[in-house]
Amino acid sequence: RGADLPYAHEAGDEDFRGLLARYLERYFGLSLAPGSLFVGPERSATLYSILLATCDVGDSVLISRSLHPVYADALAKAGVVHTLVHDTLEEIRRLLEAFTPRVVVLSVAPQERTNLAVLKDIVAEAARRGILVVVDESEHFRITGEVESRTLFEFLARAKPEDNLVVLYGLIKNAVYPDLELSLLLPVPPQLAADLEVAAEVTYSRVSTLAERFYAHTFSELLSVSMSFGAPTAAPHPRSTGASLP
């Protein structure tokens, strides 16, 4: 009889979260403790855990219209009352003044990624009223050995985020098989992390060990690559053989 694979930790194994933290710091300059990262299965199950950890049945949730097809089942299972909003940050900011949701789930459109001042305003107003803001960045992130620009990683690295802002990264650009889907939440404050672990345990929605090992191998390979940000070294001149052409 072969050995059974152990269950992964509810938040993802600590060694794996350490790998993720090293990757984020190296490629995006984002310094996070492994404990502020939460690893879940596919993003719909991860949002369901967020809703269970933060909402009661009947609570209000604002969600970007473009994300609704992804999260419709999670919203229904959680029993929350959701309101669809357009993806423009300015509209979400205005609607936040008219609603009292427990959670706002939004995405940032490509044309709004160069100026995130409105997102800062949304997060600040939500923090004042005790509202959790979840930004789904799944469409704008892929695992790569290149240094990508215009991601929310830079936004998080430049300014200390409020405790009510959590960014969700479903690795949909790198999914190799549905059973190996994985999603990341960051930065997760301690109390929310503890509540998410309980939700993941009671719903059996922790990341699979196979998925964790697959992505651990991927991130380890990227971290093993040497990177240099200095000027490129000039190629040496070819040595002359001293032989004359016929």
PDB file of N, CA, C and O in Angstrom, residues 62 64 85-97 104-123 133-137 152 155 165:
ATOM      1  N   LEU A  62     -21.471  44.236  -2.832  1.00  0.00           N
ATOM      2  CA  LEU A  62     -21.355  44.874  -4.145  1.00  0.00           C
ATOM      3  C   LEU A  62     -20.318  44.099  -4.957  1.00  0.00           C
ATOM      4  O   LEU A  62     -19.239  43.781  -4.443  1.00  0.00           O
ATOM      5  N   SER A  64     -18.504  43.710  -9.060  1.00  0.00           N
ATOM      6  CA  SER A  64     -18.377  44.153 -10.446  1.00  0.00           C
ATOM      7  C   SER A  64     -19.117  43.190 -11.375  1.00  0.00           C
ATOM      8  O   SER A  64     -19.037  41.973 -11.218  1.00  0.00           O
ATOM      9  N   VAL A  85     -22.466  46.071 -10.098  1.00  0.00           N
ATOM     10  CA  VAL A  85     -22.027  47.424 -10.433  1.00  0.00           C
ATOM     11  C   VAL A  85     -21.120  47.336 -11.649  1.00  0.00           C
ATOM     12  O   VAL A  85     -20.553  46.290 -11.955  1.00  0.00           O
ATOM     13  N   HIS A  86     -21.002  48.460 -12.366  1.00  0.00           N
ATOM     14  CA  HIS A  86     -20.075  48.495 -13.496  1.00  0.00           C
ATOM     15  C   HIS A  86     -18.643  48.458 -12.975  1.00  0.00           C
ATOM     16  O   HIS A  86     -18.370  48.673 -11.789  1.00  0.00           O
ATOM     17  N   ASP A  87     -17.709  48.217 -13.885  1.00  0.00           N
ATOM     18  CA  ASP A  87     -16.326  48.027 -13.477  1.00  0.00           C
ATOM     19  C   ASP A  87     -15.557  49.329 -13.252  1.00  0.00           C
ATOM     20  O   ASP A  87     -14.413  49.290 -12.823  1.00  0.00           O
ATOM     21  N   THR A  88     -16.139  50.466 -13.582  1.00  0.00           N
ATOM     22  CA  THR A  88     -15.410  51.718 -13.406  1.00  0.00           C
ATOM     23  C   THR A  88     -15.298  52.056 -11.920  1.00  0.00           C
ATOM     24  O   THR A  88     -16.274  52.011 -11.172  1.00  0.00           O
ATOM     25  N   LEU A  89     -14.088  52.408 -11.506  1.00  0.00           N
ATOM     26  CA  LEU A  89     -13.840  52.668 -10.090  1.00  0.00           C
ATOM     27  C   LEU A  89     -14.632  53.873  -9.593  1.00  0.00           C
ATOM     28  O   LEU A  89     -15.090  53.899  -8.442  1.00  0.00           O
ATOM     29  N   GLU A  90     -14.800  54.882 -10.447  1.00  0.00           N
ATOM     30  CA  GLU A  90     -15.529  56.077 -10.016  1.00  0.00           C
ATOM     31  C   GLU A  90     -16.980  55.745  -9.686  1.00  0.00           C
ATOM     32  O   GLU A  90     -17.540  56.240  -8.709  1.00  0.00           O
ATOM     33  N   GLU A  91     -17.620  54.881 -10.501  1.00  0.00           N
ATOM     34  CA  GLU A  91     -19.003  54.495 -10.209  1.00  0.00           C
ATOM     35  C   GLU A  91     -19.075  53.702  -8.907  1.00  0.00           C
ATOM     36  O   GLU A  91     -19.993  53.892  -8.100  1.00  0.00           O
ATOM     37  N   ILE A  92     -18.112  52.807  -8.702  1.00  0.00           N
ATOM     38  CA  ILE A  92     -18.101  52.032  -7.461  1.00  0.00           C
ATOM     39  C   ILE A  92     -17.931  52.954  -6.267  1.00  0.00           C
ATOM     40  O   ILE A  92     -18.579  52.772  -5.229  1.00  0.00           O
ATOM     41  N   ARG A  93     -17.088  53.968  -6.414  1.00  0.00           N
ATOM     42  CA  ARG A  93     -16.899  54.918  -5.311  1.00  0.00           C
ATOM     43  C   ARG A  93     -18.204  55.640  -4.974  1.00  0.00           C
ATOM     44  O   ARG A  93     -18.555  55.808  -3.799  1.00  0.00           O
ATOM     45  N   ARG A  94     -18.948  56.064  -6.007  1.00  0.00           N
ATOM     46  CA  ARG A  94     -20.214  56.761  -5.771  1.00  0.00           C
ATOM     47  C   ARG A  94     -21.254  55.823  -5.154  1.00  0.00           C
ATOM     48  O   ARG A  94     -21.988  56.215  -4.234  1.00  0.00           O
ATOM     49  N   LEU A  95     -21.339  54.580  -5.657  1.00  0.00           N
ATOM     50  CA  LEU A  95     -22.331  53.644  -5.126  1.00  0.00           C
ATOM     51  C   LEU A  95     -22.022  53.247  -3.683  1.00  0.00           C
ATOM     52  O   LEU A  95     -22.930  52.936  -2.913  1.00  0.00           O
ATOM     53  N   LEU A  96     -20.766  53.260  -3.325  1.00  0.00           N
ATOM     54  CA  LEU A  96     -20.394  52.920  -1.962  1.00  0.00           C
ATOM     55  C   LEU A  96     -20.997  53.902  -0.964  1.00  0.00           C
ATOM     56  O   LEU A  96     -21.274  53.545   0.182  1.00  0.00           O
ATOM     57  N   GLU A  97     -21.243  55.126  -1.420  1.00  0.00           N
ATOM     58  CA  GLU A  97     -21.873  56.123  -0.552  1.00  0.00           C
ATOM     59  C   GLU A  97     -23.357  55.832  -0.350  1.00  0.00           C
ATOM     60  O   GLU A  97     -23.939  56.274   0.645  1.00  0.00           O
ATOM     61  N   VAL A 104     -17.088  44.425  -0.740  1.00  0.00           N
ATOM     62  CA  VAL A 104     -17.090  44.910  -2.122  1.00  0.00           C
ATOM     63  C   VAL A 104     -16.101  44.055  -2.901  1.00  0.00           C
ATOM     64  O   VAL A 104     -14.937  43.921  -2.501  1.00  0.00           O
ATOM     65  N   VAL A 105     -16.564  43.459  -3.999  1.00  0.00           N
ATOM     66  CA  VAL A 105     -15.704  42.625  -4.852  1.00  0.00           C
ATOM     67  C   VAL A 105     -15.594  43.330  -6.198  1.00  0.00           C
ATOM     68  O   VAL A 105     -16.593  43.499  -6.895  1.00  0.00           O
ATOM     69  N   LEU A 106     -14.403  43.758  -6.553  1.00  0.00           N
ATOM     70  CA  LEU A 106     -14.258  44.556  -7.765  1.00  0.00           C
ATOM     71  C   LEU A 106     -13.031  44.137  -8.557  1.00  0.00           C
ATOM     72  O   LEU A 106     -12.163  43.414  -8.067  1.00  0.00           O
ATOM     73  N   SER A 107     -12.990  44.590  -9.797  1.00  0.00           N
ATOM     74  CA  SER A 107     -11.815  44.425 -10.641  1.00  0.00           C
ATOM     75  C   SER A 107     -11.416  45.808 -11.141  1.00  0.00           C
ATOM     76  O   SER A 107     -12.223  46.738 -11.133  1.00  0.00           O
ATOM     77  N   VAL A 108     -10.180  45.927 -11.579  1.00  0.00           N
ATOM     78  CA  VAL A 108      -9.675  47.201 -12.085  1.00  0.00           C
ATOM     79  C   VAL A 108      -9.454  47.055 -13.582  1.00  0.00           C
ATOM     80  O   VAL A 108      -8.634  46.246 -14.022  1.00  0.00           O
ATOM     81  N   ALA A 109     -10.206  47.830 -14.364  1.00  0.00           N
ATOM     82  CA  ALA A 109     -10.135  47.737 -15.821  1.00  0.00           C
ATOM     83  C   ALA A 109      -8.768  48.209 -16.315  1.00  0.00           C
ATOM     84  O   ALA A 109      -8.110  49.029 -15.673  1.00  0.00           O
ATOM     85  N   PRO A 110      -8.321  47.704 -17.473  1.00  0.00           N
ATOM     86  CA  PRO A 110      -6.994  48.085 -17.996  1.00  0.00           C
ATOM     87  C   PRO A 110      -6.799  49.587 -18.115  1.00  0.00           C
ATOM     88  O   PRO A 110      -5.727  50.109 -17.813  1.00  0.00           O
ATOM     89  N   GLN A 111      -7.841  50.323 -18.554  1.00  0.00           N
ATOM     90  CA  GLN A 111      -7.685  51.760 -18.764  1.00  0.00           C
ATOM     91  C   GLN A 111      -7.562  52.546 -17.465  1.00  0.00           C
ATOM     92  O   GLN A 111      -7.240  53.736 -17.485  1.00  0.00           O
ATOM     93  N   GLU A 112      -7.840  51.889 -16.331  1.00  0.00           N
ATOM     94  CA  GLU A 112      -7.758  52.589 -15.047  1.00  0.00           C
ATOM     95  C   GLU A 112      -6.521  52.202 -14.234  1.00  0.00           C
ATOM     96  O   GLU A 112      -6.351  52.657 -13.107  1.00  0.00           O
ATOM     97  N   ARG A 113      -5.645  51.423 -14.816  1.00  0.00           N
ATOM     98  CA  ARG A 113      -4.534  50.873 -14.045  1.00  0.00           C
ATOM     99  C   ARG A 113      -3.368  51.837 -13.889  1.00  0.00           C
ATOM    100  O   ARG A 113      -2.470  51.607 -13.087  1.00  0.00           O
ATOM    101  N   THR A 114      -3.359  52.925 -14.661  1.00  0.00           N
ATOM    102  CA  THR A 114      -2.269  53.888 -14.536  1.00  0.00           C
ATOM    103  C   THR A 114      -2.514  54.906 -13.433  1.00  0.00           C
ATOM    104  O   THR A 114      -1.598  55.603 -13.029  1.00  0.00           O
ATOM    105  N   ASN A 115      -3.739  55.013 -12.955  1.00  0.00           N
ATOM    106  CA  ASN A 115      -4.055  55.970 -11.895  1.00  0.00           C
ATOM    107  C   ASN A 115      -5.013  55.303 -10.916  1.00  0.00           C
ATOM    108  O   ASN A 115      -6.197  55.170 -11.192  1.00  0.00           O
ATOM    109  N   LEU A 116      -4.482  54.902  -9.779  1.00  0.00           N
ATOM    110  CA  LEU A 116      -5.276  54.147  -8.808  1.00  0.00           C
ATOM    111  C   LEU A 116      -5.692  55.003  -7.615  1.00  0.00           C
ATOM    112  O   LEU A 116      -5.999  54.484  -6.557  1.00  0.00           O
ATOM    113  N   ALA A 117      -5.743  56.333  -7.822  1.00  0.00           N
ATOM    114  CA  ALA A 117      -6.143  57.224  -6.730  1.00  0.00           C
ATOM    115  C   ALA A 117      -7.578  56.937  -6.290  1.00  0.00           C
ATOM    116  O   ALA A 117      -7.887  57.002  -5.095  1.00  0.00           O
ATOM    117  N   VAL A 118      -8.461  56.619  -7.258  1.00  0.00           N
ATOM    118  CA  VAL A 118      -9.854  56.342  -6.900  1.00  0.00           C
ATOM    119  C   VAL A 118      -9.942  55.050  -6.086  1.00  0.00           C
ATOM    120  O   VAL A 118     -10.741  54.952  -5.149  1.00  0.00           O
ATOM    121  N   LEU A 119      -9.119  54.064  -6.419  1.00  0.00           N
ATOM    122  CA  LEU A 119      -9.105  52.834  -5.626  1.00  0.00           C
ATOM    123  C   LEU A 119      -8.683  53.134  -4.187  1.00  0.00           C
ATOM    124  O   LEU A 119      -9.259  52.586  -3.240  1.00  0.00           O
ATOM    125  N   LYS A 120      -7.709  54.006  -4.013  1.00  0.00           N
ATOM    126  CA  LYS A 120      -7.302  54.397  -2.664  1.00  0.00           C
ATOM    127  C   LYS A 120      -8.461  55.056  -1.915  1.00  0.00           C
ATOM    128  O   LYS A 120      -8.661  54.812  -0.725  1.00  0.00           O
ATOM    129  N   ASP A 121      -9.241  55.888  -2.625  1.00  0.00           N
ATOM    130  CA  ASP A 121     -10.401  56.531  -1.997  1.00  0.00           C
ATOM    131  C   ASP A 121     -11.446  55.493  -1.589  1.00  0.00           C
ATOM    132  O   ASP A 121     -12.055  55.594  -0.514  1.00  0.00           O
ATOM    133  N   ILE A 122     -11.681  54.505  -2.460  1.00  0.00           N
ATOM    134  CA  ILE A 122     -12.658  53.451  -2.154  1.00  0.00           C
ATOM    135  C   ILE A 122     -12.222  52.686  -0.911  1.00  0.00           C
ATOM    136  O   ILE A 122     -13.019  52.444   0.007  1.00  0.00           O
ATOM    137  N   VAL A 123     -10.957  52.318  -0.858  1.00  0.00           N
ATOM    138  CA  VAL A 123     -10.453  51.544   0.273  1.00  0.00           C
ATOM    139  C   VAL A 123     -10.526  52.365   1.565  1.00  0.00           C
ATOM    140  O   VAL A 123     -10.901  51.845   2.624  1.00  0.00           O
ATOM    141  N   VAL A 133     -12.780  45.160   1.178  1.00  0.00           N
ATOM    142  CA  VAL A 133     -12.651  45.338  -0.270  1.00  0.00           C
ATOM    143  C   VAL A 133     -11.791  44.204  -0.816  1.00  0.00           C
ATOM    144  O   VAL A 133     -10.646  44.015  -0.389  1.00  0.00           O
ATOM    145  N   VAL A 134     -12.351  43.427  -1.748  1.00  0.00           N
ATOM    146  CA  VAL A 134     -11.629  42.336  -2.404  1.00  0.00           C
ATOM    147  C   VAL A 134     -11.437  42.724  -3.866  1.00  0.00           C
ATOM    148  O   VAL A 134     -12.407  42.924  -4.590  1.00  0.00           O
ATOM    149  N   VAL A 135     -10.184  42.850  -4.296  1.00  0.00           N
ATOM    150  CA  VAL A 135      -9.877  43.189  -5.685  1.00  0.00           C
ATOM    151  C   VAL A 135      -9.419  41.917  -6.394  1.00  0.00           C
ATOM    152  O   VAL A 135      -8.419  41.316  -6.018  1.00  0.00           O
ATOM    153  N   ASP A 136     -10.158  41.505  -7.415  1.00  0.00           N
ATOM    154  CA  ASP A 136      -9.811  40.303  -8.175  1.00  0.00           C
ATOM    155  C   ASP A 136      -8.859  40.702  -9.307  1.00  0.00           C
ATOM    156  O   ASP A 136      -9.231  41.390 -10.247  1.00  0.00           O
ATOM    157  N   GLU A 137      -7.617  40.245  -9.198  1.00  0.00           N
ATOM    158  CA  GLU A 137      -6.580  40.554 -10.187  1.00  0.00           C
ATOM    159  C   GLU A 137      -6.259  39.367 -11.085  1.00  0.00           C
ATOM    160  O   GLU A 137      -5.228  39.363 -11.762  1.00  0.00           O
ATOM    161  N   LEU A 152      -1.118  45.264  -9.520  1.00  0.00           N
ATOM    162  CA  LEU A 152      -1.392  45.830  -8.201  1.00  0.00           C
ATOM    163  C   LEU A 152      -0.295  45.516  -7.201  1.00  0.00           C
ATOM    164  O   LEU A 152      -0.295  46.052  -6.103  1.00  0.00           O
ATOM    165  N   PHE A 155       1.297  48.727  -6.608  1.00  0.00           N
ATOM    166  CA  PHE A 155       0.424  49.554  -5.769  1.00  0.00           C
ATOM    167  C   PHE A 155       0.569  49.167  -4.294  1.00  0.00           C
ATOM    168  O   PHE A 155       0.673  50.022  -3.418  1.00  0.00           O
ATOM    169  N   LEU A 165      -8.223  45.802   2.781  1.00  0.00           N
ATOM    170  CA  LEU A 165      -7.997  45.533   1.366  1.00  0.00           C
ATOM    171  C   LEU A 165      -7.308  44.181   1.211  1.00  0.00           C
ATOM    172  O   LEU A 165      -6.243  43.940   1.783  1.00  0.00           O
TER     173      LEU A 165
END
